[in-house]
Amino acid sequence: MPSAHPSSSPSSSSLAVIDLSRADDPAERDDFLKQLHAAARDTGFLYLTGHGITEAETARILELTRAFFALPEADRLSVSNLNSPHFRGYTRIGHELTGGASDWRDQLDVGAERPAPELGPEDPAYLWLEGPNQWPAALPELREAVLDWQQRLAGVAHRLLRELLTAIGAPADFFDAAFADRPHLHTKLIRYPGSAPSGADQGVGAHKDYGFLTLLLQDGVGGLQVVRDGGFVDIPPMPGAFVVNLGELLEIATEGYLVATDHRVVSPPGAVERFSVPFFYNPRLDAVVDTVPGEYLRSAPGVAHDASNPLHAEYGRNELKGWVRAHPAVARRWHPSLVTAA
């Protein structure tokens, strides 16, 4: 674990660059797996190239992200997440919390496009996390583009997850059933609108992602930082690469062998805007995450198991807790009993 108050003086990044296309070359495959293993084991962060997503595709999704945030505020607020019991839609600047403090960014949250659930009193509340998205009428092309992007990245993430399991000597298909049929896909379109008037630089506060894999597309502005050796280091944008990080559930499923690392975004200076599109690849909400078998467990440091900890139960319980803490106003409006429980 990093120190509670890591240094804020950044140094340069030394993340591994992993070329996914090397996995297909028999002459390169062994070295590819060794490099992937080392990156996941040592830092939990890497740059991913050779993923098959074209420059035109990434340029288009960033173009539409900028177009969304360029809409008049009334158009963005027409899809406010306060309208959604599924926590989908637009969050105004400062209205999402990380570590109890406001993040200086605004965003649009999109998930898999599914009908609203009809829940009975015995159904788990986390099923509310499935449902329809909200799309701005003023930017009709956004819907198809984001949903297509989400499916494209789900394919990349699933392949990477299988290669990661292979790299540590585990069955490649171990999580296939957990992701089958209804994986919990989540995409954010994010704007960091420069420095907060207060002078605080929390674009998004230090945190670990609590799922499986995150694939981040960022523009050229920078600001992402990751904890290394007790301090934060910069993770500068790399053209053509996604920044990939592992979530807490992979750390727990491998008894602490793989690493989920604290990271944050420092607000850009002045009035400079930063745009990013993170994609979160997670299993079905009702999936129970078991320990991944393999000889690697001989070297796993272990994690503290607690049956009441939602990280060790159905995935959806942990996901819901995160949403309630980050978006308390939405939770109070639609799920007041969960606010008390959280």
Tab-separated table of C-alpha atoms in Angstrom:
chain	number	residue	atom	x	y	z
A	1	MET	CA	0.000	0.000	0.000
A	2	PRO	CA	1.236	3.529	-0.726
A	3	SER	CA	1.751	5.914	2.122
A	4	ALA	CA	-1.282	7.830	3.327
A	5	HIS	CA	0.224	11.127	2.187
A	6	PRO	CA	2.370	10.430	-0.852
A	7	SER	CA	4.555	13.155	-2.233
A	8	SER	CA	2.920	15.370	-4.817
A	9	SER	CA	6.141	16.194	-6.679
A	10	PRO	CA	5.819	14.253	-9.930
A	11	SER	CA	8.601	12.482	-11.751
A	12	SER	CA	8.591	11.043	-15.237
A	13	SER	CA	6.716	7.832	-16.022
A	14	SER	CA	8.392	4.550	-16.860
A	15	LEU	CA	5.339	2.460	-17.680
A	16	ALA	CA	5.815	-0.592	-19.863
A	17	VAL	CA	4.541	-0.353	-23.428
A	18	ILE	CA	2.704	-3.588	-24.273
A	19	ASP	CA	1.984	-4.317	-27.952
A	20	LEU	CA	-1.045	-6.610	-28.004
A	21	SER	CA	-0.417	-7.604	-31.614
A	22	ARG	CA	2.739	-9.447	-30.496
A	23	ALA	CA	0.523	-12.052	-28.868
A	24	ASP	CA	-0.340	-13.349	-32.357
A	25	ASP	CA	3.281	-13.862	-33.418
A	26	PRO	CA	4.683	-17.237	-32.265
A	27	ALA	CA	8.195	-15.787	-32.292
A	28	GLU	CA	7.124	-12.866	-30.060
A	29	ARG	CA	4.491	-14.456	-27.845
A	30	ASP	CA	6.683	-15.674	-24.972
A	31	ASP	CA	8.384	-12.304	-24.593
A	32	PHE	CA	5.004	-10.539	-24.855
A	33	LEU	CA	3.608	-12.631	-22.005
A	34	LYS	CA	6.685	-11.978	-19.840
A	35	GLN	CA	6.387	-8.228	-20.351
A	36	LEU	CA	2.638	-8.238	-19.662
A	37	HIS	CA	3.189	-10.321	-16.530
A	38	ALA	CA	5.838	-7.920	-15.222
A	39	ALA	CA	3.747	-4.805	-15.876
A	40	ALA	CA	0.669	-6.228	-14.173
A	41	ARG	CA	2.655	-7.601	-11.258
A	42	ASP	CA	4.846	-4.589	-10.595
A	43	THR	CA	2.710	-1.514	-11.267
A	44	GLY	CA	-0.793	-2.514	-12.389
A	45	PHE	CA	-0.491	0.148	-15.125
A	46	LEU	CA	0.733	-0.040	-18.721
A	47	TYR	CA	0.490	1.560	-22.127
A	48	LEU	CA	-1.338	-0.683	-24.607
A	49	THR	CA	-0.578	-0.497	-28.335
A	50	GLY	CA	-1.344	-2.940	-31.165
A	51	HIS	CA	-4.968	-3.054	-30.013
A	52	GLY	CA	-6.588	-2.633	-33.421
A	53	ILE	CA	-8.446	0.580	-32.616
A	54	THR	CA	-7.683	3.002	-35.438
A	55	GLU	CA	-6.514	6.586	-35.201
A	56	ALA	CA	-9.712	7.616	-36.981
A	57	GLU	CA	-11.832	5.894	-34.325
A	58	THR	CA	-10.027	7.569	-31.436
A	59	ALA	CA	-10.120	10.953	-33.159
A	60	ARG	CA	-13.855	10.607	-33.708
A	61	ILE	CA	-14.705	9.753	-30.102
A	62	LEU	CA	-12.600	12.663	-28.824
A	63	GLU	CA	-14.233	14.977	-31.374
A	64	LEU	CA	-17.691	13.995	-30.145
A	65	THR	CA	-16.589	14.303	-26.525
A	66	ARG	CA	-15.533	17.903	-27.160
A	67	ALA	CA	-18.761	18.501	-29.063
A	68	PHE	CA	-20.859	17.300	-26.134
A	69	PHE	CA	-19.162	19.639	-23.667
A	70	ALA	CA	-19.444	22.500	-26.166
A	71	LEU	CA	-23.247	22.187	-26.067
A	72	PRO	CA	-25.154	24.878	-24.177
A	73	GLU	CA	-25.543	24.039	-20.519
A	74	ALA	CA	-29.292	23.541	-20.950
A	75	ASP	CA	-28.666	20.751	-23.462
A	76	ARG	CA	-26.217	19.023	-21.121
A	77	LEU	CA	-28.560	19.398	-18.141
A	78	SER	CA	-31.386	17.886	-20.192
A	79	VAL	CA	-29.602	14.569	-19.632
A	80	SER	CA	-28.650	15.178	-15.987
A	81	ASN	CA	-27.973	12.015	-14.029
A	82	LEU	CA	-30.417	13.336	-11.442
A	83	ASN	CA	-33.072	12.157	-13.919
A	84	SER	CA	-31.813	8.575	-13.861
A	85	PRO	CA	-32.282	5.885	-11.188
A	86	HIS	CA	-29.489	4.057	-13.064
A	87	PHE	CA	-26.855	6.786	-12.416
A	88	ARG	CA	-26.607	7.496	-16.158
A	89	GLY	CA	-26.204	10.888	-17.723
A	90	TYR	CA	-24.480	14.211	-17.158
A	91	THR	CA	-22.818	15.272	-13.901
A	92	ARG	CA	-22.124	18.984	-13.422
A	93	ILE	CA	-18.684	20.244	-12.413
A	94	GLY	CA	-17.965	19.527	-8.765
A	95	HIS	CA	-20.940	17.214	-8.281
A	96	GLU	CA	-19.015	13.926	-8.166
A	97	LEU	CA	-17.056	13.010	-5.041
A	98	THR	CA	-13.846	11.042	-4.627
A	99	GLY	CA	-12.659	10.450	-1.097
A	100	GLY	CA	-15.470	12.721	0.069
A	101	ALA	CA	-14.113	15.738	-1.861
A	102	SER	CA	-15.507	17.291	-5.027
A	103	ASP	CA	-13.800	16.476	-8.327
A	104	TRP	CA	-13.307	19.521	-10.587
A	105	ARG	CA	-14.670	17.974	-13.784
A	106	ASP	CA	-17.940	17.271	-15.527
A	107	GLN	CA	-18.831	14.077	-17.330
A	108	LEU	CA	-21.354	11.928	-19.153
A	109	ASP	CA	-21.789	8.370	-17.862
A	110	VAL	CA	-22.873	5.689	-20.334
A	111	GLY	CA	-23.440	1.988	-19.772
A	112	ALA	CA	-24.754	-0.910	-21.794
A	113	GLU	CA	-28.038	0.142	-23.408
A	114	ARG	CA	-30.673	-2.002	-21.702
A	115	PRO	CA	-34.300	-1.575	-20.626
A	116	ALA	CA	-35.065	-0.422	-17.101
A	117	PRO	CA	-35.378	-3.388	-14.748
A	118	GLU	CA	-38.595	-4.294	-12.984
A	119	LEU	CA	-37.445	-5.104	-9.473
A	120	GLY	CA	-39.332	-6.816	-6.708
A	121	PRO	CA	-38.650	-6.450	-2.984
A	122	GLU	CA	-36.369	-9.504	-2.977
A	123	ASP	CA	-34.240	-8.422	-5.931
A	124	PRO	CA	-30.777	-6.994	-5.214
A	125	ALA	CA	-30.666	-3.200	-5.423
A	126	TYR	CA	-27.585	-3.292	-7.630
A	127	LEU	CA	-29.776	-4.312	-10.552
A	128	TRP	CA	-30.751	-0.632	-10.724
A	129	LEU	CA	-27.320	-0.100	-12.287
A	130	GLU	CA	-28.692	-1.581	-15.510
A	131	GLY	CA	-31.039	0.470	-17.635
A	132	PRO	CA	-31.269	2.990	-20.467
A	133	ASN	CA	-28.780	5.762	-21.087
A	134	GLN	CA	-29.642	9.422	-21.634
A	135	TRP	CA	-28.627	11.025	-24.917
A	136	PRO	CA	-28.705	14.733	-25.815
A	137	ALA	CA	-31.163	15.536	-28.606
A	138	ALA	CA	-28.785	18.282	-29.757
A	139	LEU	CA	-26.048	15.739	-30.626
A	140	PRO	CA	-27.894	12.733	-32.130
A	141	GLU	CA	-24.769	11.067	-33.529
A	142	LEU	CA	-23.356	10.590	-30.029
A	143	ARG	CA	-25.452	7.530	-29.190
A	144	GLU	CA	-24.285	5.230	-31.959
A	145	ALA	CA	-20.676	6.380	-31.718
A	146	VAL	CA	-20.335	5.813	-27.961
A	147	LEU	CA	-22.128	2.468	-27.969
A	148	ASP	CA	-19.985	1.252	-30.878
A	149	TRP	CA	-16.851	2.471	-29.103
A	150	GLN	CA	-17.911	0.643	-25.961
A	151	GLN	CA	-18.328	-2.645	-27.821
A	152	ARG	CA	-14.989	-2.233	-29.602
A	153	LEU	CA	-13.151	-1.667	-26.334
A	154	ALA	CA	-14.971	-4.545	-24.644
A	155	GLY	CA	-13.455	-6.822	-27.271
A	156	VAL	CA	-9.960	-5.431	-26.661
A	157	ALA	CA	-10.358	-5.680	-22.884
A	158	HIS	CA	-11.619	-9.256	-23.009
A	159	ARG	CA	-8.688	-10.333	-25.128
A	160	LEU	CA	-6.252	-8.542	-22.818
A	161	LEU	CA	-7.809	-10.173	-19.754
A	162	ARG	CA	-7.362	-13.639	-21.278
A	163	GLU	CA	-3.747	-12.866	-22.163
A	164	LEU	CA	-3.135	-11.563	-18.653
A	165	LEU	CA	-4.419	-14.790	-17.119
A	166	THR	CA	-2.235	-16.787	-19.500
A	167	ALA	CA	0.760	-14.638	-18.531
A	168	ILE	CA	0.462	-15.570	-14.840
A	169	GLY	CA	-0.058	-19.251	-15.667
A	170	ALA	CA	-3.808	-19.342	-15.038
A	171	PRO	CA	-6.600	-20.676	-17.292
A	172	ALA	CA	-7.284	-18.059	-19.971
A	173	ASP	CA	-11.024	-18.713	-19.838
A	174	PHE	CA	-11.359	-18.492	-16.058
A	175	PHE	CA	-13.495	-15.325	-16.133
A	176	ASP	CA	-15.346	-16.018	-19.386
A	177	ALA	CA	-18.544	-17.078	-17.621
A	178	ALA	CA	-18.501	-13.998	-15.370
A	179	PHE	CA	-18.446	-11.734	-18.435
A	180	ALA	CA	-20.834	-13.748	-20.589
A	181	ASP	CA	-24.225	-12.390	-21.663
A	182	ARG	CA	-24.381	-9.172	-19.612
A	183	PRO	CA	-20.964	-7.716	-18.762
A	184	HIS	CA	-21.189	-4.422	-16.912
A	185	LEU	CA	-19.714	-1.993	-19.422
A	186	HIS	CA	-19.195	1.638	-18.483
A	187	THR	CA	-17.832	4.567	-20.479
A	188	LYS	CA	-17.254	8.122	-19.272
A	189	LEU	CA	-16.834	11.207	-21.426
A	190	ILE	CA	-14.941	13.645	-19.200
A	191	ARG	CA	-13.908	17.282	-19.308
A	192	TYR	CA	-11.458	18.840	-16.848
A	193	PRO	CA	-12.154	22.585	-17.249
A	194	GLY	CA	-8.886	23.978	-15.924
A	195	SER	CA	-8.190	25.048	-12.361
A	196	ALA	CA	-10.926	25.412	-9.767
A	197	PRO	CA	-11.593	28.967	-8.510
A	198	SER	CA	-10.550	27.807	-5.025
A	199	GLY	CA	-7.098	26.881	-6.310
A	200	ALA	CA	-7.626	23.199	-5.507
A	201	ASP	CA	-6.145	20.949	-8.181
A	202	GLN	CA	-8.268	17.808	-7.646
A	203	GLY	CA	-9.423	16.948	-11.141
A	204	VAL	CA	-10.243	13.566	-9.681
A	205	GLY	CA	-8.918	12.480	-6.312
A	206	ALA	CA	-6.596	9.570	-5.636
A	207	HIS	CA	-8.389	6.237	-5.901
A	208	LYS	CA	-8.200	2.674	-7.137
A	209	ASP	CA	-10.680	1.364	-9.675
A	210	TYR	CA	-12.720	-1.323	-7.983
A	211	GLY	CA	-13.463	-3.549	-10.954
A	212	PHE	CA	-11.332	-5.513	-13.417
A	213	LEU	CA	-9.762	-3.464	-16.248
A	214	THR	CA	-9.807	0.192	-17.281
A	215	LEU	CA	-8.761	1.387	-20.748
A	216	LEU	CA	-8.182	5.140	-20.850
A	217	LEU	CA	-8.074	7.343	-23.926
A	218	GLN	CA	-6.680	10.785	-23.058
A	219	ASP	CA	-5.985	13.838	-25.143
A	220	GLY	CA	-2.593	15.517	-25.279
A	221	VAL	CA	-2.926	17.751	-22.207
A	222	GLY	CA	-1.760	15.341	-19.492
A	223	GLY	CA	-2.494	15.342	-15.759
A	224	LEU	CA	-2.855	11.625	-14.977
A	225	GLN	CA	-0.591	10.551	-12.111
A	226	VAL	CA	0.049	7.155	-10.519
A	227	VAL	CA	1.583	6.254	-7.163
A	228	ARG	CA	5.091	4.800	-7.506
A	229	ASP	CA	7.604	4.388	-4.656
A	230	GLY	CA	5.517	6.460	-2.266
A	231	GLY	CA	4.975	9.429	-4.595
A	232	PHE	CA	2.960	10.364	-7.666
A	233	VAL	CA	4.519	10.112	-11.121
A	234	ASP	CA	3.142	11.586	-14.340
A	235	ILE	CA	1.650	9.272	-16.977
A	236	PRO	CA	1.941	11.432	-20.079
A	237	PRO	CA	-0.271	10.774	-23.103
A	238	MET	CA	1.222	8.442	-25.715
A	239	PRO	CA	-0.249	8.792	-29.221
A	240	GLY	CA	-1.972	5.596	-30.338
A	241	ALA	CA	-1.869	4.000	-26.893
A	242	PHE	CA	-4.430	3.376	-24.192
A	243	VAL	CA	-3.407	3.616	-20.561
A	244	VAL	CA	-4.561	0.368	-18.955
A	245	ASN	CA	-4.884	-0.204	-15.238
A	246	LEU	CA	-5.993	-3.134	-13.137
A	247	GLY	CA	-8.817	-2.845	-10.620
A	248	GLU	CA	-9.147	-4.098	-7.057
A	249	LEU	CA	-11.147	-7.178	-7.990
A	250	LEU	CA	-8.231	-8.543	-10.015
A	251	GLU	CA	-5.942	-7.876	-7.070
A	252	ILE	CA	-8.294	-9.724	-4.759
A	253	ALA	CA	-8.960	-12.563	-7.224
A	254	THR	CA	-5.201	-13.185	-7.414
A	255	GLU	CA	-4.602	-12.984	-3.642
A	256	GLY	CA	-2.708	-9.734	-4.041
A	257	TYR	CA	-0.392	-11.053	-6.769
A	258	LEU	CA	-1.633	-8.538	-9.338
A	259	VAL	CA	-1.688	-4.887	-8.352
A	260	ALA	CA	-4.382	-2.196	-8.327
A	261	THR	CA	-2.648	1.151	-7.962
A	262	ASP	CA	-3.810	4.508	-6.648
A	263	HIS	CA	-4.047	7.197	-9.312
A	264	ARG	CA	-5.455	10.691	-9.713
A	265	VAL	CA	-5.813	13.524	-12.225
A	266	VAL	CA	-4.364	16.942	-11.472
A	267	SER	CA	-6.371	19.778	-12.994
A	268	PRO	CA	-4.781	21.446	-16.015
A	269	PRO	CA	-3.498	24.992	-15.441
A	270	GLY	CA	-5.604	28.107	-15.875
A	271	ALA	CA	-8.373	27.775	-18.428
A	272	VAL	CA	-6.824	24.814	-20.266
A	273	GLU	CA	-9.347	22.024	-20.841
A	274	ARG	CA	-8.473	18.315	-20.731
A	275	PHE	CA	-10.677	15.605	-22.269
A	276	SER	CA	-10.542	11.886	-21.614
A	277	VAL	CA	-12.650	8.788	-22.266
A	278	PRO	CA	-12.120	5.965	-19.758
A	279	PHE	CA	-13.759	2.592	-20.386
A	280	PHE	CA	-14.353	0.161	-17.526
A	281	TYR	CA	-14.606	-3.559	-18.272
A	282	ASN	CA	-16.380	-5.443	-15.521
A	283	PRO	CA	-18.368	-8.679	-15.143
A	284	ARG	CA	-22.070	-9.301	-14.764
A	285	LEU	CA	-23.480	-7.577	-11.710
A	286	ASP	CA	-24.368	-10.913	-10.107
A	287	ALA	CA	-20.930	-12.448	-10.744
A	288	VAL	CA	-19.079	-13.790	-7.712
A	289	VAL	CA	-15.331	-13.351	-8.062
A	290	ASP	CA	-13.390	-16.462	-7.053
A	291	THR	CA	-9.645	-16.890	-6.614
A	292	VAL	CA	-7.850	-17.525	-9.903
A	293	PRO	CA	-6.072	-20.926	-9.736
A	294	GLY	CA	-2.426	-21.319	-10.654
A	295	GLU	CA	1.103	-21.903	-9.413
A	296	TYR	CA	1.561	-18.126	-9.145
A	297	LEU	CA	-0.358	-18.315	-5.846
A	298	ARG	CA	2.838	-19.594	-4.182
A	299	SER	CA	4.168	-16.041	-4.585
A	300	ALA	CA	0.922	-14.211	-3.779
A	301	PRO	CA	1.148	-12.077	-0.625
A	302	GLY	CA	-2.522	-12.595	0.186
A	303	VAL	CA	-5.329	-10.223	1.061
A	304	ALA	CA	-7.514	-10.012	4.132
A	305	HIS	CA	-10.728	-11.913	3.487
A	306	ASP	CA	-13.941	-10.615	5.014
A	307	ALA	CA	-17.289	-12.146	4.086
A	308	SER	CA	-19.001	-8.797	4.708
A	309	ASN	CA	-16.697	-6.981	2.295
A	310	PRO	CA	-18.587	-6.459	-0.984
A	311	LEU	CA	-15.359	-6.981	-2.932
A	312	HIS	CA	-15.689	-10.649	-1.988
A	313	ALA	CA	-19.387	-11.010	-2.783
A	314	GLU	CA	-21.408	-10.252	-5.898
A	315	TYR	CA	-19.638	-7.692	-8.011
A	316	GLY	CA	-22.753	-5.504	-8.207
A	317	ARG	CA	-22.809	-4.779	-4.473
A	318	ASN	CA	-19.388	-3.200	-4.645
A	319	GLU	CA	-20.271	-1.296	-7.820
A	320	LEU	CA	-23.429	0.111	-6.255
A	321	LYS	CA	-21.606	1.262	-3.133
A	322	GLY	CA	-19.191	3.186	-5.324
A	323	TRP	CA	-21.987	4.955	-7.196
A	324	VAL	CA	-23.834	5.877	-3.994
A	325	ARG	CA	-20.703	7.409	-2.483
A	326	ALA	CA	-19.713	9.275	-5.662
A	327	HIS	CA	-23.198	10.554	-6.532
A	328	PRO	CA	-25.096	11.017	-3.248
A	329	ALA	CA	-27.635	13.424	-4.760
A	330	VAL	CA	-28.752	10.813	-7.295
A	331	ALA	CA	-28.900	8.179	-4.572
A	332	ARG	CA	-30.948	10.420	-2.256
A	333	ARG	CA	-33.449	11.129	-5.026
A	334	TRP	CA	-33.963	7.566	-6.255
A	335	HIS	CA	-32.589	5.226	-3.573
A	336	PRO	CA	-32.713	6.964	-0.177
A	337	SER	CA	-32.443	3.702	1.746
A	338	LEU	CA	-29.060	3.056	0.139
A	339	VAL	CA	-27.686	6.382	1.353
A	340	THR	CA	-28.403	5.320	4.927
A	341	ALA	CA	-26.872	1.909	4.286
A	342	ALA	CA	-23.700	3.361	2.751
